[in-house]
Amino acid sequence: MPDLRTQEYMVNMGPHHPSTHGVCRLILTMDGEKVVDIEPVIGYLHRSLEKVCENRTYAQCIPIMDRFEYVTSMSTNQVFSLAAERLAEIEVPERAEYLRVIMLELNRIASHLLFYGTTAMDCGALTPFLYGLRERELIIDLFEMTCGQRLTYNYIWVGGVSKDIPPEFEPKCREAIKIIGEKLDDYQGLLNENPIWLARMKDVGILDPDLAIAWGVSGPVLRASGVKYDLRKDDPYSIYDKFDFDIPTLEAGDNFDRYLLRIEEIKQSIRIIEQALDGLPEGPIRGKVKANFKPPEGEVYCRIENSRGEMGVYIRSDGSKKPLRVKMRGGSFNQLQVLPEIVRGKGYYIADLVAIFATLDIILPEVDR
Amino acid sequence: MGLIKKLPVYSEKIPGGGLVTTSVETVLHFSQACSLWYLLFGTACCAIELMCTGASRYDFDRLGMIFRASPRQSDLIIAAGTITKKMAPRLRKLYDQMAEPRYVIAMGGCTIKGGPFYYDSYAVEKGIDHIVPVDIYIPGCPPRPESLLEGCIHLQEKIKKQKLSDWQEK
Amino acid sequence: MTREELKSYVEGHFDGKLKSLDTGRYDPIFEIQPSDLITVAKALRDDESLKMDFLCNLGAVDTCEKLEVVYSVASTTKNLRLDFKFSLPYDNPEVDSIKEVWPGIDWYEREIWELYGINVRNHGNLKQFLLPDDWDQGNPMRKDWDAPDFIRMPEV
């Protein structure tokens, strides 16, 4: 029998592909059915948000920031407001800080529920998608009754929040987090011992902690690799230092741990919301801020922990009412950069790649901006 | 349940034992309108609302709409989210790969006229209607699931009103 | 280590290569010489009491007179954070790549090359990735950039 000649070949995946959660293109180098190398091609959602922000006043920037990371747009509001407040040295009333924490944590739960649904759908299970989005609607209802929007909230403003919560918010919120807390067991019961799920998740896509830190990976992906690094504890912003909560970490750093860690994070977020609702003080919801305030000349880089890791914004002010430069940093940008490092040389199949992509929880607006 | 129980009674009452007369046109367009399979084409914020519409509470399936991953199996593109200059040729390509009859829904402000990125953006396509022909525009940033459902119902009405002669002229 | 201690520590060490600036608001910010970039980056990462192992951000700024490049770094073990920056001329700006220090800076460097036209020496993979494939209109994030279909928002 003559010698068989083999050669590597290229496969294009995306930019329109259901499992890439948006518009990401991956150029795969394949050896038979195994992935040898990946080259991500991004920019299909590059909307030049940074350029748009340069010609808006600080208050007008916040709706633009909403589009930077729409799954948790409360945190984009928060990071921009926090940076502008540090730049202009604006005080925030205590009630507003409590409301911010409640909204941020509710949004983190909503984001993780979406993760739960879409990841399971990428692996072929449709039921978790319906379950996850069913409970997410409870949270969306709470946002809607507060600020009138379902997705892009424009709620957290420089110096406070835009509106106070309606009186029926608190009982509804307590009910919603109670339901979600109870349903978490159902969620795990659907997947945790499912052999198909375990085959797709266990020991697939292992990310080494040293590699993760060197590549700037943060958030749940980093903590699933065993690094206890959460900005809510390590670099506390807002009033996170007042609450009692844990930072869950897991050791293996594979797909399964990344999934399990997010479920644990939902439990911790519920704890924070309960404490914040109990301690919610009366008082004003917004400090005295002019609509077109002019921060003094200077620059600040400000970062918070959102559901995808470190979200940061760098603002440079030249003393006018518009920022000279706004640079946004999203966790997904680094998580997508590290994807070739996870996959290269491990001999994963395309199906594994889809699962790894899903558990890194990359969304593309954060990458492309 | 009440209607389903009564249904045999109604059909029995038709004189002659269940014969229905209609035109090919009506049946064809009725079945087209009630089985619109849409291409899963979500680019930005509106894609999340599209997912919510497909999920438990809003339940897209009751309009006979099921998502498809391939353009060759779909009748409808719901362009959900911003179309950038880099993405525009890909949208055209996907549209060209679909079989006739095909429809386009422009969901959200970005696809109508650039939305919040009309000013100061160098990368956003200002409206998709010069890339692909659009049947229904749904304003909003992002539109609520109810508006999307409303838009789809309008599209169904539009399909039902079509004439077979329209296709011959094409 | 508090922010004030961090500021005086960094100024006292590293042969005076990092000079403190007062434009920064919350975390300290330092100025360095562009030629010292690799030395400073390595020293910050390897210093026993700083251990700046995490690169947060890299951004370029166009101030209409010159270009500036700002590096934001943090430590995952010591809970410290600082920025350092330097200025570049408008014509033929060039920086050194520090991929060997923090590999995660790869795409950030590509981004400033693409959007600001700052050449990155020894990067090895400077390819267009955010802009369309057939883009031929220059570096759009520069303040003097303009194009026929680029509309500025009118003043209200």
Coordinates of C-alpha atoms in Angstrom, one line a residue, chain A residues 83-266:
Chain A
A83 CA -14.7 57.2 36.4
A84 CA -16.4 60.5 35.8
E85 CA -17.1 60.8 39.5
R86 CA -13.5 60.2 40.4
L87 CA -12.4 62.7 37.7
A88 CA -14.7 65.5 38.9
E89 CA -14.7 64.4 42.6
I90 CA -18.5 64.1 42.8
E91 CA -20.1 62.5 45.9
V92 CA -22.8 59.9 45.6
P93 CA -25.6 59.7 48.1
E94 CA -25.8 56.5 50.1
R95 CA -29.2 55.4 48.9
A96 CA -28.0 55.7 45.3
E97 CA -25.0 53.5 46.1
Y98 CA -27.3 50.8 47.6
L99 CA -29.6 51.0 44.5
R100 CA -26.5 50.7 42.3
V101 CA -25.4 47.5 44.1
I102 CA -28.8 46.0 43.9
M103 CA -29.1 46.7 40.1
L104 CA -25.5 45.5 39.4
E105 CA -26.0 42.2 41.2
L106 CA -29.4 41.6 39.6
N107 CA -27.8 42.2 36.3
R108 CA -25.0 39.8 37.1
I109 CA -27.6 37.1 37.8
A110 CA -29.4 37.9 34.5
S111 CA -26.2 37.6 32.6
H112 CA -25.3 34.3 34.2
L113 CA -28.8 32.9 33.5
L114 CA -28.3 33.9 29.9
F115 CA -24.9 32.1 30.0
Y116 CA -26.5 29.0 31.4
G117 CA -29.1 28.9 28.6
T118 CA -26.9 29.7 25.7
T119 CA -24.1 27.4 26.7
A120 CA -26.4 24.5 27.1
M121 CA -28.0 25.3 23.7
D122 CA -24.6 25.3 22.1
C123 CA -24.0 21.8 23.5
G124 CA -27.3 20.7 22.1
A125 CA -29.7 20.9 25.0
L126 CA -32.7 23.3 24.4
T127 CA -34.5 23.0 27.7
P128 CA -32.0 24.9 29.9
F129 CA -32.3 27.8 27.4
L130 CA -36.0 28.0 28.1
Y131 CA -35.5 27.6 31.8
G132 CA -32.8 30.2 32.1
L133 CA -34.6 32.8 30.1
R134 CA -37.8 32.2 32.0
E135 CA -36.2 33.3 35.2
R136 CA -34.3 36.1 33.5
E137 CA -37.6 37.7 32.6
L138 CA -38.3 38.1 36.3
I139 CA -35.2 40.3 36.7
I140 CA -36.0 42.1 33.4
D141 CA -39.4 43.0 34.9
L142 CA -37.7 44.6 37.9
F143 CA -35.5 46.7 35.6
E144 CA -38.5 47.6 33.5
M145 CA -40.5 48.9 36.4
T146 CA -37.6 51.0 37.6
C147 CA -36.2 52.6 34.4
G148 CA -38.6 51.5 31.7
Q149 CA -36.2 49.6 29.5
R150 CA -35.6 45.9 29.2
L151 CA -32.0 45.9 27.9
T152 CA -30.2 49.2 27.6
Y153 CA -31.1 50.9 30.9
N154 CA -29.3 54.3 31.1
Y155 CA -30.1 54.0 34.8
I156 CA -26.9 54.8 36.7
W157 CA -26.0 58.4 36.1
V158 CA -23.0 60.5 37.1
G159 CA -23.7 61.4 40.8
G160 CA -26.5 58.9 41.4
V161 CA -29.2 57.0 39.7
S162 CA -31.9 58.4 37.3
K163 CA -35.0 57.3 39.2
D164 CA -36.0 55.9 42.5
I165 CA -37.4 52.4 42.7
P166 CA -41.2 52.2 42.8
P167 CA -42.8 50.9 46.1
E168 CA -43.7 47.5 44.7
F169 CA -40.0 46.9 43.7
E170 CA -38.9 45.5 47.0
P171 CA -41.5 42.7 47.5
K172 CA -41.1 41.7 43.8
C173 CA -37.4 41.7 44.1
R174 CA -37.4 39.5 47.1
E175 CA -39.8 37.1 45.4
A176 CA -37.7 37.0 42.3
I177 CA -34.5 36.2 44.0
K178 CA -36.3 33.6 46.1
I179 CA -37.6 31.9 43.0
I180 CA -34.2 32.0 41.3
G181 CA -32.5 30.6 44.4
E182 CA -34.9 27.7 44.4
K183 CA -34.6 27.0 40.7
L184 CA -30.8 26.8 40.9
D185 CA -31.2 23.2 42.1
D186 CA -33.4 22.4 39.1
Y187 CA -30.8 23.9 36.8
Q188 CA -28.0 21.8 38.2
G189 CA -30.2 18.7 38.3
L190 CA -30.7 19.1 34.5
L191 CA -27.1 19.2 33.7
N192 CA -24.6 18.3 36.4
E193 CA -24.9 14.5 36.1
N194 CA -25.9 14.3 32.5
P195 CA -23.3 12.1 30.7
I196 CA -23.5 14.0 27.5
W197 CA -22.9 17.3 29.3
L198 CA -20.0 15.8 31.3
A199 CA -18.4 14.5 28.2
R200 CA -18.5 17.9 26.6
M201 CA -17.4 19.7 29.8
K202 CA -15.1 17.7 32.0
D203 CA -11.4 18.1 31.3
V204 CA -12.0 20.0 28.1
G205 CA -10.6 23.5 27.6
I206 CA -8.2 23.6 30.6
L207 CA -6.8 27.0 31.3
D208 CA -3.6 27.2 33.3
P209 CA -3.7 29.9 36.0
D210 CA -0.3 31.4 35.1
L211 CA -1.2 31.5 31.5
A212 CA -4.5 33.2 32.4
I213 CA -2.9 36.0 34.4
A214 CA -0.3 36.6 31.7
W215 CA -2.9 37.0 29.1
G216 CA -5.0 39.3 31.2
V217 CA -7.9 36.9 31.7
S218 CA -10.2 37.9 34.6
G219 CA -13.5 37.2 36.1
P220 CA -15.2 33.8 36.5
V221 CA -12.8 32.3 33.9
L222 CA -9.8 33.2 36.0
R223 CA -11.4 32.2 39.3
A224 CA -12.4 28.8 37.8
S225 CA -8.6 28.3 37.3
G226 CA -8.0 28.7 41.0
V227 CA -7.0 32.4 41.2
K228 CA -8.9 34.2 43.9
Y229 CA -9.1 37.7 42.3
D230 CA -12.3 39.6 42.4
L231 CA -12.3 43.4 42.2
R232 CA -15.4 43.6 44.5
K233 CA -13.1 42.4 47.3
D234 CA -9.6 43.3 46.1
D235 CA -10.3 46.8 44.8
P236 CA -13.7 47.6 46.3
Y237 CA -15.7 50.3 44.5
S238 CA -19.1 51.6 45.4
I239 CA -20.1 50.1 48.8
Y240 CA -19.1 46.4 48.2
D241 CA -16.9 46.5 51.3
K242 CA -20.1 46.7 53.5
F243 CA -21.5 43.4 52.4
D244 CA -20.7 39.9 53.6
F245 CA -20.2 37.5 50.6
D246 CA -17.7 34.9 49.5
I247 CA -15.6 34.7 46.3
P248 CA -16.0 31.1 45.0
T249 CA -13.0 29.6 43.3
L250 CA -12.5 26.2 41.7
E251 CA -9.3 24.4 40.8
A252 CA -9.6 22.5 37.5
G253 CA -10.0 25.4 35.1
D254 CA -12.0 23.3 32.6
N255 CA -15.4 24.0 31.0
F256 CA -17.3 22.3 33.8
D257 CA -15.7 24.4 36.5
R258 CA -16.4 27.6 34.6
Y259 CA -20.0 26.6 34.4
L260 CA -20.3 25.5 38.0
L261 CA -18.6 28.7 39.2
R262 CA -21.2 30.9 37.6
I263 CA -23.9 29.0 39.3
E264 CA -22.1 29.6 42.6
E265 CA -21.8 33.3 41.8
I266 CA -25.5 33.6 41.4

